[in-house]
XYZ file of C-alpha atoms in Angstrom:
644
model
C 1.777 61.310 -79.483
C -0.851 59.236 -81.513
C -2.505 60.261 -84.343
C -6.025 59.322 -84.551
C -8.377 59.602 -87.388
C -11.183 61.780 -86.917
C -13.338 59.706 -89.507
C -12.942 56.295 -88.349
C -14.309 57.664 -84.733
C -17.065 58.968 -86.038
C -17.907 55.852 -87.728
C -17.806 53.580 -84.818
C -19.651 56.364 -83.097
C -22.343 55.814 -85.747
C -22.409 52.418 -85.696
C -22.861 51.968 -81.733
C -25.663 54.350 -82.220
C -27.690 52.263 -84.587
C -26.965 49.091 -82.468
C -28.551 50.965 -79.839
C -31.181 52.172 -81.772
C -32.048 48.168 -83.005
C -31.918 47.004 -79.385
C -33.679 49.627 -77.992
C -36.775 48.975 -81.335
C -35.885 45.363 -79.968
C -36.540 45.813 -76.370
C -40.313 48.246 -76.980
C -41.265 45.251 -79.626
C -40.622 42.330 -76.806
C -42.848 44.940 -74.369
C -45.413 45.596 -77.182
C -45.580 41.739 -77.894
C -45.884 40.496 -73.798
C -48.823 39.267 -72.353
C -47.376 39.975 -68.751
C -47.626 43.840 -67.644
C -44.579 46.075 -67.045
C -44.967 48.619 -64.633
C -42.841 50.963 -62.427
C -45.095 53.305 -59.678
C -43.472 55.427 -57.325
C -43.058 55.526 -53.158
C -46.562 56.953 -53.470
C -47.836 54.079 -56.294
C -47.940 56.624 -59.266
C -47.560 55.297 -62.039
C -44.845 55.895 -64.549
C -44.348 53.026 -66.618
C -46.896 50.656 -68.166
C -46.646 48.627 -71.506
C -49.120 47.574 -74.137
C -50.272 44.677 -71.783
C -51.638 46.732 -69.746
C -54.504 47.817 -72.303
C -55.304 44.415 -72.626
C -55.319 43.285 -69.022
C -57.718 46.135 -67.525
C -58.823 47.857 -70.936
C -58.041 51.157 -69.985
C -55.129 52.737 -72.490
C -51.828 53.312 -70.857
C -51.586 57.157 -71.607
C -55.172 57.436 -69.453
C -53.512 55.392 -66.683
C -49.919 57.255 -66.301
C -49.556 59.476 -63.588
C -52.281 57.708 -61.606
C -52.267 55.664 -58.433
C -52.109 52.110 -58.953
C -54.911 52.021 -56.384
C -57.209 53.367 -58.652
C -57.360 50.090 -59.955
C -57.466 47.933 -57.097
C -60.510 46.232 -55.815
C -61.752 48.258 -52.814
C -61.111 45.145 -50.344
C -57.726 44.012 -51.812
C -56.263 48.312 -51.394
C -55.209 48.234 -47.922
C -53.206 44.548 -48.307
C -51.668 46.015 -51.548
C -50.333 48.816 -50.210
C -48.755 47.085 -47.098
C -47.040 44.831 -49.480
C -45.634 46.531 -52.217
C -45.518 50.191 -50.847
C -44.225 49.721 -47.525
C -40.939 51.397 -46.608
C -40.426 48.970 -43.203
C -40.539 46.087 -44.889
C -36.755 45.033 -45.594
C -37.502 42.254 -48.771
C -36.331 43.803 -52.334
C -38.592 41.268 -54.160
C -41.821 41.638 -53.112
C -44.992 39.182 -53.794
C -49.046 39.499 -54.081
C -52.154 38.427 -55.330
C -55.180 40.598 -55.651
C -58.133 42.148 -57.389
C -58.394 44.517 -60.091
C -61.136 46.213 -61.715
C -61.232 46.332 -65.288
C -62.852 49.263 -67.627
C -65.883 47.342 -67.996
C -66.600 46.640 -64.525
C -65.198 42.996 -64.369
C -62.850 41.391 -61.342
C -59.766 40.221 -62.554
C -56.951 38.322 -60.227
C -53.890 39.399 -61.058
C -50.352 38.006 -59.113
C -47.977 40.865 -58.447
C -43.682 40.505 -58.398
C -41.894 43.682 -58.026
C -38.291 44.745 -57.029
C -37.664 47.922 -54.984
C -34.847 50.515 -55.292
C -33.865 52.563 -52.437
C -31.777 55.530 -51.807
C -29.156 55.823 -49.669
C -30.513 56.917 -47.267
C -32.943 54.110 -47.127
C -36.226 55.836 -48.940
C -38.036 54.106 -51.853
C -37.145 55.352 -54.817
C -38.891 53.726 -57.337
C -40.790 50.029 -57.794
C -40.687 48.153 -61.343
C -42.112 44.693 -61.428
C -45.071 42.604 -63.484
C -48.553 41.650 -63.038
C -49.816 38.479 -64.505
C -53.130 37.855 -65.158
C -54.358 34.580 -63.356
C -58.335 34.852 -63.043
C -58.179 31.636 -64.726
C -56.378 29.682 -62.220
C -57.911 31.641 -59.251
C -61.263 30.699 -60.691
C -60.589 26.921 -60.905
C -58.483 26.717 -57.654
C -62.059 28.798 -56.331
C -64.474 26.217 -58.296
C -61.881 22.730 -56.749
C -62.028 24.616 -53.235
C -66.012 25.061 -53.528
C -65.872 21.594 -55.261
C -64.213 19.534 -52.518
C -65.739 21.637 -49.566
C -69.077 20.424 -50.894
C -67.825 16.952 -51.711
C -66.306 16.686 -47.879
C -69.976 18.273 -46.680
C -71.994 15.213 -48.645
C -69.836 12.848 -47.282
C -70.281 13.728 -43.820
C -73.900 14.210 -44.171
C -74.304 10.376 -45.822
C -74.849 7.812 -43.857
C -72.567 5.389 -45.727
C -68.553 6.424 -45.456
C -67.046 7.639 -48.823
C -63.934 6.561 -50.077
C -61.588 7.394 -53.216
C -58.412 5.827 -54.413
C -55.953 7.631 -56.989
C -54.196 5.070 -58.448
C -51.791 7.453 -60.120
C -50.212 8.343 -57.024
C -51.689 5.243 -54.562
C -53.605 8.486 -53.135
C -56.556 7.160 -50.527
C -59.119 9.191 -49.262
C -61.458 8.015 -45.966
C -64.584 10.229 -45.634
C -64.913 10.847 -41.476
C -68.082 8.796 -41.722
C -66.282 5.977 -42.865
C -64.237 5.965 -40.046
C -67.049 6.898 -37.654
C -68.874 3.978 -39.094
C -66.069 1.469 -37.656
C -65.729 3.513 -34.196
C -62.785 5.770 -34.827
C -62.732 9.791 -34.821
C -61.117 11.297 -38.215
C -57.540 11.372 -36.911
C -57.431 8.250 -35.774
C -57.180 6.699 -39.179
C -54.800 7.682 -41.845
C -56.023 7.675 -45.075
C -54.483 5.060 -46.378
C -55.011 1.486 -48.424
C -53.343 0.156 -45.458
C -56.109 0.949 -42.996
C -58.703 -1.301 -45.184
C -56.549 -3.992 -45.272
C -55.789 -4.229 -41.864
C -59.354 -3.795 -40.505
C -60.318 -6.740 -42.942
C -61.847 -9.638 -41.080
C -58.902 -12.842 -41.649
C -61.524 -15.384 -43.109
C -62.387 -12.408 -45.813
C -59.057 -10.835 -46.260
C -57.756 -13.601 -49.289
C -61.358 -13.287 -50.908
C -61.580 -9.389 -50.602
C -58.011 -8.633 -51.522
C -58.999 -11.119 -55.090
C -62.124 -9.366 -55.717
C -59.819 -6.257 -56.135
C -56.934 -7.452 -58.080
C -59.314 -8.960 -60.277
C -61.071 -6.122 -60.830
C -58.256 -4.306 -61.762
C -57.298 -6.340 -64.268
C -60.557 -6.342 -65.950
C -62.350 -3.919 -67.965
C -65.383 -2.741 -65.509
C -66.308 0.166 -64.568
C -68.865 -0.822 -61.387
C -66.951 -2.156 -58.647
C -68.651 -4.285 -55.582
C -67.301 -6.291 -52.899
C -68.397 -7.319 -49.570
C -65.951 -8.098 -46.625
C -66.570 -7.929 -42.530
C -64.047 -5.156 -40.940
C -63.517 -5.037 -37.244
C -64.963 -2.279 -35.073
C -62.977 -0.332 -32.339
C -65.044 -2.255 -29.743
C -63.848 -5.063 -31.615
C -66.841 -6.673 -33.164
C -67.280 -7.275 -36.412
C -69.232 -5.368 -39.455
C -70.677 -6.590 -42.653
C -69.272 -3.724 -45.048
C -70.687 -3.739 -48.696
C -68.111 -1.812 -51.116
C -69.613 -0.186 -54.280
C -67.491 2.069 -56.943
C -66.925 3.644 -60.255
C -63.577 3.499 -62.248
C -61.924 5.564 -64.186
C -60.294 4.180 -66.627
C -57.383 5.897 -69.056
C -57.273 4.433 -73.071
C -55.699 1.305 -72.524
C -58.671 0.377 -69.450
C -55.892 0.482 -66.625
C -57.900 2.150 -63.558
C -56.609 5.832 -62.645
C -58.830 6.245 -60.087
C -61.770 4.465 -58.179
C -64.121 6.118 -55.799
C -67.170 5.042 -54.195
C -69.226 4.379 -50.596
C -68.773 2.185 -47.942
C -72.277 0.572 -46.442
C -72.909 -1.029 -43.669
C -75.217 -3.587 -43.950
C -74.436 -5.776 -40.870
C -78.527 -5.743 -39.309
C -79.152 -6.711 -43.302
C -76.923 -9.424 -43.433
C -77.490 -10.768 -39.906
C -81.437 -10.844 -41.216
C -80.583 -12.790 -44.398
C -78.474 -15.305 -42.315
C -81.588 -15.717 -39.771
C -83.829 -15.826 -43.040
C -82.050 -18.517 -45.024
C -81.149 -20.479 -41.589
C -85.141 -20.366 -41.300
C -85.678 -21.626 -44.920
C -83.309 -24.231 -44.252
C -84.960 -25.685 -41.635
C -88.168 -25.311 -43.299
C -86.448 -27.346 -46.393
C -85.447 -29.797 -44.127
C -88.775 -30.449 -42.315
C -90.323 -30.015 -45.674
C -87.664 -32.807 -47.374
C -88.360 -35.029 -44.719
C -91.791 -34.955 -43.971
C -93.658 -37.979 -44.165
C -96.550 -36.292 -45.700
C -96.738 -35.512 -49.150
C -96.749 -31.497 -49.783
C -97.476 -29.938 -52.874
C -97.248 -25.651 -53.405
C -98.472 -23.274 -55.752
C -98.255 -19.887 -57.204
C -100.293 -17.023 -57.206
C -101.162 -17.996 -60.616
C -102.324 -21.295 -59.783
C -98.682 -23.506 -61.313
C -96.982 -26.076 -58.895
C -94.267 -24.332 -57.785
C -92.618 -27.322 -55.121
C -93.136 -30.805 -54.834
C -91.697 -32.756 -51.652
C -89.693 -36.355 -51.723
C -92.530 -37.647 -49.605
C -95.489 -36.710 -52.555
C -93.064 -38.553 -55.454
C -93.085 -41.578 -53.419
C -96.399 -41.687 -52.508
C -97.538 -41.248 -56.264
C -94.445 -42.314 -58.421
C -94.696 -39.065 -60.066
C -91.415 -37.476 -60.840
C -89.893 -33.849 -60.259
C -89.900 -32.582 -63.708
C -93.160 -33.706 -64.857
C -94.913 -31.915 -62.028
C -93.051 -28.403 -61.553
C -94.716 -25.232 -63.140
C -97.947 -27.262 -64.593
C -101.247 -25.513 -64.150
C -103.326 -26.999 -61.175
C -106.281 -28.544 -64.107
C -103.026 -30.281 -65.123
C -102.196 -31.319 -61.776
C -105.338 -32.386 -61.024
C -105.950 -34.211 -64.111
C -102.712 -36.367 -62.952
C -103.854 -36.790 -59.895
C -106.850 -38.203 -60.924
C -105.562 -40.515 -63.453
C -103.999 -42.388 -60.694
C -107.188 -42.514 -58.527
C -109.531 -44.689 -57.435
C -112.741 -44.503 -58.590
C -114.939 -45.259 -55.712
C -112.568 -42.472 -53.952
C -111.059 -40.257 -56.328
C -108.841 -36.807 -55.788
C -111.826 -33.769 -56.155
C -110.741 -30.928 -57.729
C -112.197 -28.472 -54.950
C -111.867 -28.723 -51.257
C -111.904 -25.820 -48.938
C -109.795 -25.188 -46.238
C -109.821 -27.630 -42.700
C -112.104 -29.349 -45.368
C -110.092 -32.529 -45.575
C -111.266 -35.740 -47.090
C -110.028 -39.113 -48.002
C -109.401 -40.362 -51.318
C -106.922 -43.656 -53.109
C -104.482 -43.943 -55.196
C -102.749 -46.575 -57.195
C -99.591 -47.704 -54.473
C -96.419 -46.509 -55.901
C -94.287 -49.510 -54.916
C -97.639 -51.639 -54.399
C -96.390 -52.136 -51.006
C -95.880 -54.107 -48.474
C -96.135 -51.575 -45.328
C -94.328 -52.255 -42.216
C -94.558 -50.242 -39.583
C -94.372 -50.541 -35.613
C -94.118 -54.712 -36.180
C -97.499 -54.680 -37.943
C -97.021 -56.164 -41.323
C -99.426 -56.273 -44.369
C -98.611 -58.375 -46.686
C -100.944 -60.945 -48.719
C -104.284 -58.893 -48.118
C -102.120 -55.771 -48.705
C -104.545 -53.019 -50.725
C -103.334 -52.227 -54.187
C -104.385 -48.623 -53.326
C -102.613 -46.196 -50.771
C -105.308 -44.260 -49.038
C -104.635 -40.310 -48.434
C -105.867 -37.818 -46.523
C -105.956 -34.460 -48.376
C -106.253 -31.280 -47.104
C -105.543 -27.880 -49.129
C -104.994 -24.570 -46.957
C -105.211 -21.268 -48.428
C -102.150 -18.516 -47.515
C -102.750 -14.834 -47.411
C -99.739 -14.294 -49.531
C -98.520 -13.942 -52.983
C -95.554 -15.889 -53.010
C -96.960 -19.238 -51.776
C -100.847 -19.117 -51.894
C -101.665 -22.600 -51.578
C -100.762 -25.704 -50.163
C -101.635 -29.253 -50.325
C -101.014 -32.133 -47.738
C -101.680 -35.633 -48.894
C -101.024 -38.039 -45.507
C -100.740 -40.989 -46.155
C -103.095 -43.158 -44.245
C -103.103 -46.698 -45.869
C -101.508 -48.344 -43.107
C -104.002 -46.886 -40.104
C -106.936 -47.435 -42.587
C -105.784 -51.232 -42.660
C -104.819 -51.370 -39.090
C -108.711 -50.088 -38.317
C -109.975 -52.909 -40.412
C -107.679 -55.206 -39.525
C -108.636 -54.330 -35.574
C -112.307 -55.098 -36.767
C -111.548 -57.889 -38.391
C -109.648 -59.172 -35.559
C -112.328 -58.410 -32.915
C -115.137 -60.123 -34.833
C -112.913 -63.011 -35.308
C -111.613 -62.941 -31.750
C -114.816 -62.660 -30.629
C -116.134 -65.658 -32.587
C -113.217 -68.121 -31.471
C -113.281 -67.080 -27.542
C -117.097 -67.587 -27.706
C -117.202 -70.933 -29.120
C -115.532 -72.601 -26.079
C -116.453 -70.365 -23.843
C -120.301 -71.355 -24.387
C -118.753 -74.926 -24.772
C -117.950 -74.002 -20.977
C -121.313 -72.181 -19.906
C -123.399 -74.869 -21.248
C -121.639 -77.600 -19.228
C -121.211 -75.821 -16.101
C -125.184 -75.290 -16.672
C -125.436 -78.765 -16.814
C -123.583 -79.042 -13.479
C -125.980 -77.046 -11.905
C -129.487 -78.055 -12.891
C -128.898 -82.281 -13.017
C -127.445 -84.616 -10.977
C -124.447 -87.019 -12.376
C -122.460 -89.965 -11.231
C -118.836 -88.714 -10.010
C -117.486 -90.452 -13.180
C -119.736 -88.423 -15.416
C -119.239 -85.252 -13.451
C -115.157 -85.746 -13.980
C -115.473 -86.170 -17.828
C -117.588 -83.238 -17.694
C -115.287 -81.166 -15.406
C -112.234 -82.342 -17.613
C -113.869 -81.153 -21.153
C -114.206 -77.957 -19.116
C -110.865 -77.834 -17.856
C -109.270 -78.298 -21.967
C -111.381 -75.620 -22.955
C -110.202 -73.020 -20.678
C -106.841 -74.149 -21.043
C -107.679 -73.349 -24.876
C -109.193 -69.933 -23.717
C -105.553 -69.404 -21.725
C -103.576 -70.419 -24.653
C -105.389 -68.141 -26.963
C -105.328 -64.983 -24.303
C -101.355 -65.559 -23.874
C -100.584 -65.828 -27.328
C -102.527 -62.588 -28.404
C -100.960 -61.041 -25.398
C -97.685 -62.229 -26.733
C -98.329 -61.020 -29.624
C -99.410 -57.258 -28.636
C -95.859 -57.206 -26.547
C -94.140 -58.084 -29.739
C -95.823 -55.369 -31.709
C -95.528 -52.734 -29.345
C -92.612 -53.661 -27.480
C -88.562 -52.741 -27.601
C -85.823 -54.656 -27.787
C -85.347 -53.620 -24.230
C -88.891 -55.482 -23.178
C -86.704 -58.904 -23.547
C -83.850 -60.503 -22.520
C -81.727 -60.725 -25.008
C -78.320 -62.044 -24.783
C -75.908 -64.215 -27.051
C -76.511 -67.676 -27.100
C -75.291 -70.799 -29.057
C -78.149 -71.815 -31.496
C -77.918 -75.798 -31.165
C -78.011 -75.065 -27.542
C -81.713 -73.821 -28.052
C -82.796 -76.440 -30.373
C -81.411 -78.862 -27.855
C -83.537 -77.216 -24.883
C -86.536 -77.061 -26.718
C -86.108 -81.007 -28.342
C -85.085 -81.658 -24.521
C -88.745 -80.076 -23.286
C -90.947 -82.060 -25.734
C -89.832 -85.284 -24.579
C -92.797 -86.168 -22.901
C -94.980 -84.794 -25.909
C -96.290 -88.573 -27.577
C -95.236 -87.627 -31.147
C -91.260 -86.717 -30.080
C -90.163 -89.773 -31.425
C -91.025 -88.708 -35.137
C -88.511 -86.421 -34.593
C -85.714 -86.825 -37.085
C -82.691 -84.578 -35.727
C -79.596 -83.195 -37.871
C -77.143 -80.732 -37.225
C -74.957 -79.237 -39.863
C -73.144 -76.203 -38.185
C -71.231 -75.945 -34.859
C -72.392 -75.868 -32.076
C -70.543 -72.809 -30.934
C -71.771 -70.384 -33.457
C -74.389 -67.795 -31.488
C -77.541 -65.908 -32.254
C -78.452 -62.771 -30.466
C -81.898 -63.068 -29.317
C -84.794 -64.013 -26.722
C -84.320 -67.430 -25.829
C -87.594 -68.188 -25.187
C -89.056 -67.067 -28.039
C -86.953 -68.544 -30.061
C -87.823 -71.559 -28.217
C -91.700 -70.401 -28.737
C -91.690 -70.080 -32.553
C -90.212 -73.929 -32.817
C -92.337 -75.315 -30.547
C -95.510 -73.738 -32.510
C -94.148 -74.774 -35.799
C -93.128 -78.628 -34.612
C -96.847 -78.576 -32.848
C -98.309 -77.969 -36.464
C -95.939 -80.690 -37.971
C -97.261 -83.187 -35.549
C -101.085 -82.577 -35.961
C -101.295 -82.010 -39.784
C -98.927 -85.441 -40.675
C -99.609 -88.991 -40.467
C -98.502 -90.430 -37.072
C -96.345 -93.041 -39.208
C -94.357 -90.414 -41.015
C -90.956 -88.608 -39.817
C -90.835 -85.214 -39.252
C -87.318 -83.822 -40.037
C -85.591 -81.176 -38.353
C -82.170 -79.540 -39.737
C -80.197 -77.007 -38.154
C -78.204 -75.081 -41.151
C -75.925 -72.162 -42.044
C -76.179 -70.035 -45.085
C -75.703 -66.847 -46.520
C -78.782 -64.483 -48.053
C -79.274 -63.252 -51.595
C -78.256 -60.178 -49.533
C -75.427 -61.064 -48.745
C -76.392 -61.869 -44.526
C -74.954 -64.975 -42.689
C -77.436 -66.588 -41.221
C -78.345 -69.487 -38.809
C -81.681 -71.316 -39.365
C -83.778 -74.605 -38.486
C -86.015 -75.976 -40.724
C -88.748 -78.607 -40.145
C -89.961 -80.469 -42.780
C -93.104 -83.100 -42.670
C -94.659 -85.708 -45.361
C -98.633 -84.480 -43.897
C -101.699 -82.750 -45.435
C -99.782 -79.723 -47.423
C -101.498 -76.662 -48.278
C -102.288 -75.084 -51.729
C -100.413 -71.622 -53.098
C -103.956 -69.788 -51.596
C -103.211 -71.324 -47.966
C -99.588 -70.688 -47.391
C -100.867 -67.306 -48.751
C -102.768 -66.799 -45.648
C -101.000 -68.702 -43.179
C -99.897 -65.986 -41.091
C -103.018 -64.447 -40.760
C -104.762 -63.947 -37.297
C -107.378 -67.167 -36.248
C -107.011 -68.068 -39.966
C -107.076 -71.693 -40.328
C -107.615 -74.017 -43.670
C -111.455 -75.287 -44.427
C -109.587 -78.395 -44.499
C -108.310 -78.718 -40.733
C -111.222 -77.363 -39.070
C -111.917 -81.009 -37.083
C -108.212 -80.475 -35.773
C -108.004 -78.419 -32.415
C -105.853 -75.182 -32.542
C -106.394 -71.653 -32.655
C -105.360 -69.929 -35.534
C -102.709 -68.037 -33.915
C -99.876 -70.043 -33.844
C -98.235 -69.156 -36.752
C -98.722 -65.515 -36.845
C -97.022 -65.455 -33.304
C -94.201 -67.461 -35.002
C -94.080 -64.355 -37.696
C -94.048 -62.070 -35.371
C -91.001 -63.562 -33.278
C -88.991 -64.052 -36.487
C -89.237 -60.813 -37.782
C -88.733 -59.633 -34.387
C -85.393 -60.802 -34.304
C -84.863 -59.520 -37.910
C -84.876 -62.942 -39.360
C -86.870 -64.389 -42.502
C -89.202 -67.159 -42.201
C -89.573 -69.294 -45.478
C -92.517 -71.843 -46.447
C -92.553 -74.342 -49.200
C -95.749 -76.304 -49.440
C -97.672 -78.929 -51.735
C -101.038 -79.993 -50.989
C -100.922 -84.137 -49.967
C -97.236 -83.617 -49.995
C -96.051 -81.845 -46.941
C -94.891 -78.768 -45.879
C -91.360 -77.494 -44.752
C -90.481 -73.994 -42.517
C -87.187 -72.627 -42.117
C -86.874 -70.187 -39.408
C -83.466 -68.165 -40.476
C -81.613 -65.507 -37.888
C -79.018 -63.139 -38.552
C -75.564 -64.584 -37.142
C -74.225 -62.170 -34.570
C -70.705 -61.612 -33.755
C -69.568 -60.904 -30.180
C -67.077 -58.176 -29.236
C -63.874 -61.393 -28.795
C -65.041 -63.314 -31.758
C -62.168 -63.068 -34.910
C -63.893 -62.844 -37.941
């Protein structure tokens, strides 16, 4: 038998108690000093157990509250799910889970989340339910507030016209509004939401360029994001799409998230294209107008100047753009002529004439017609200022140049009053002796003479006709008027020597040939043969008939750089002074000194007229008593088999 010690068992006694004690002042301090309620209700929901939380949650004092239905406390909507939960006997769950509504002592909605634990009997019944409620109006509220938030965001972004997009680049989240997608065809389901879908709808010639714009925007430290890229449609056409965004960037600028609309501006950009096609092909027909056109603002400053106006009147670019127009016109009118100067004022259709100094002091050429020794030292314009009804371009000047139909009218004057004056000399030669004819009687020997000065004159009167008709074919014609063909040069000097044989000076002919005979020149035979015949005529009637005239076929190359083939003709007779040669290719123009010899003044510009015809130079050296040579020089042309 063992002996115990009454003593020591009441000790340990003791001490369990106090242990018991601290843990139990332990366990009502940790449910003083929680934040989360403790209750325990009944089958019924009576409560039986709340802690201090409970005050603090709902503000009504736990004594007040014991003994009462929890449902006392619920909000009236939130009772009947409450008590399906947490109080139902049929449902088997031991752990049991809710949110709902409470309402506080002063009046306010709190959410509260509910986990409980039920203990049954054995024979099945409830016996009681402990478990906490947690306070989470706080959460509710913002969850409420992000729901509310987003619903509205999702009803804005449907109602916009332009699609809405947002990328979180903390999670490579993408978001595609359904207008965006509508926008390119597609329903809402169609398209994830995904980076992927923008890339692959890019168009291929803008996918490099669009996928660059990003990256570098990523990598810098913006916050406004643009970029412009075509995507294809469902119906598989293509749309201009113009991105715009906002960043968000964390301390250290690296993009969290980006978020912005997507606007399609495919009838805009298809306008701008038509736009600046059009105001290319105004630029163009502006560069290369031949007129000169000058704009200016609203506020009266040159604004544009065309290539055509700066080489009609040597002004350049810069000193013209963005001067006032009493600047403008003050330049303008430093350059004028005085008997025609620019006016300040002139109205619209109003247009007028008016000279300039020439820019390059010509020579014009134009449709064969050349000016050169009487060539004006003024260019003549024709000005005329129209007045827009607009504010970007108000007013416009045109400055045509018309120096060369100006000359070409007094030229045709000239010519007609000269014409006139040389065909009427022999033709009243003509009427006068066939007068004679008809009112006296003559011998046949007299008649014959008279009959024969007759006869020379018309022939003169034919000569003249066919040259100036030669002459207008020249000027007027095409290439395609003549025959043209590739012949061997000597072979035309030969043929034309060969048809002056019977001509009584041909044996003052002095002949040389310094080339081969095989090289060719592409060109009109006959004319060629024309011009030498016309210039060897003029060597035989202005030089002594004891004196050699010398004839030289050469080959050369230009200051140019051009091979050509030429004949020259050289003769020891009458000369002409720097003033002649001046004129000597001048229409019916002949010296004072040669007026006793017969000819008709237009041999020489028909010889001018061939030469440059065939794109050659024609080259006169002169001195009066000494003689005169003409070279006649033609561009050497190469046919398709020649090796050169």
């Amino acid at each position: 038998m063992s002996n115990s010690n009454p003593s020591s068992g009441s000790e340990a006694l003791l001490l369990e108690n106090k242990r018991l004690k601290k843990a139990l002042q332990t366990a009502e301090l940790c449910f003083t000093q929680l934040n989360e309620v403790v209750f325990s209700i009944t089958e019924n929901g009576f409560l039986t157990f709340l802690n201090p939380a409970w005050e603090k949650m709902t503000g009504f004092s736990v004594e007040d509250s014991l003994h009462k239905t929890l449902t006392n406390y619920l909000y009236y909507d939130d009772t009947k799910k409450v008590s399906l939960v947490v109080l139902n006997p049929d449902i088997l769950q031991i752990e049991r889970q809710i949110e709902f509504r409470i309402i506080t002592k002063d009046r306010q909605i709190r959410w509260v989340s509910l986990t409980s634990k039920i203990t049954t009997t054995e024979n099945g019944h409830i016996d009681n339910i402990a478990g906490t409620l947690i306070d989470i109006t706080d959460r509710v509220t913002t969850q409420q507030a992000l729901t509310a938030s987003e619903e509205r965001y999702e009803l804005v972004a449907s109602s916009f016209n332009d699609g809405i997009w947002d990328w979180d680049l903390t999670n490579d989240n993408v978001y595609l509004s359904p207008r965006w997608k509508e926008m390119l065809g597609y329903s809402s389901d169609e398209l994830p939401n995904a980076l992927s879908t923008w890339k692959n709808l890019i168009h291929p010639d803008d996918s490099e360029m669009a996928l660059h714009v990003v990256d570098v925007f990523l990598k810098s430290t913006e916050i406004f994001y643009e970029n412009i890229q075509r995507l294809k449609h469902k119906n598989g056409s293509w749309l201009w799409i113009l991105d715009r965004g906002i960043a968000i960037r964390d301390a250290n600028n690296k993009v969290l998230r980006l978020f912005g609309s997507h606007t399609d501006i495919t009838r805009l950009r298809t306008t701008e294209e038509t736009l600046l096609q059009r105001e290319r092909e105004l630029n163009n027909v502006v560069n290369f107008s031949a007129d000169g056109i000058v704009t200016f603002t609203e506020e009266s400053l040159v604004s544009s100047v065309n290539p055509a106006f700066l080489e009609i009147t040597g002004f350049n670019k810069d000193e013209l753009l963005m001067i006032s127009q009493s600047q403008f016109s003050k330049k303008m009118l430093e350059i004028s002529h005085p008997a025609k100067p620019y006016r300040l004022e002139v109205g619209h259709d109003e247009p007028f004439l008016m000279q300039i100094l020439s820019a390059d002091n010509l020579p014009v050429k134009k449709l064969g017609l050349s000016l050169h020794s009487n060539s004006p030292v003024y260019r003549t314009l024709r000005l005329t200022k129209y007045y827009l009804n607009n504010s970007i371009m108000p007013t416009v000047m045109y400055f045509r140049d018309v120096t060369l139909e100006t000359e070409m009218d007094r030229m045709k004057s000239e010519f007609l009053s000269v014409a006139a004056h040389e065909l009427r000399m022999p033709l009243s030669s003509m009427y006068g002796y066939c007068e004679l004819l008809l009112n006296r009687e003559f011998d046949s020997l007299t008649q014959r003479d008279i009959l024969q000065t007759v006869y020379g004159q018309c022939t003169s009167v034919v000569e003249m006709i066919n040259d100036l008709l030669d002459l207008a074919r020249i000027e007027t014609g095409s290439e395609q008027s003549f025959n043209f063909s590739f012949e061997p040069f000597v072979s035309i000097i030969k043929e034309t020597l060969s048809s002056l044989k019977m001509h009584g000076d041909f044996h003052k002919i002095e002949v040389h040939y310094f080339i081969d005979e095989s090289l060719l020149i592409y060109a009109e035979t006959e004319q060629i043969k024309r011009a030498l015949v016309n210039v060897l005529s003029n060597a035989f009637k202005y030089s002594p008939s004891h004196r050699k005239v010398v004839l030289e076929i050469k080959q050369r190359i230009n200051d140019k750089g051009v091979e050509q083939i030429g004949v020259t003709v050289e003769d020891k007779g009458i000369g002409m002074n720097p003033q002649q040669i001046a004129r000597l290719f001048e229409r019916f123009w002949r010296a004072d000194n040669v007026r006793d010899i017969v000819g008709s003044g237009l041999g020489m510009a028909l010889v001018k007229e061939i030469v440059d015809f065939h794109q050659g130079e024609i080259e006169v050296e002169s001195e009066l008593g000494q003689g005169t040579k003409i070279g006649l020089w033609f561009p050497r042309r190469f046919t398709d088999n020649e090796v050169f």
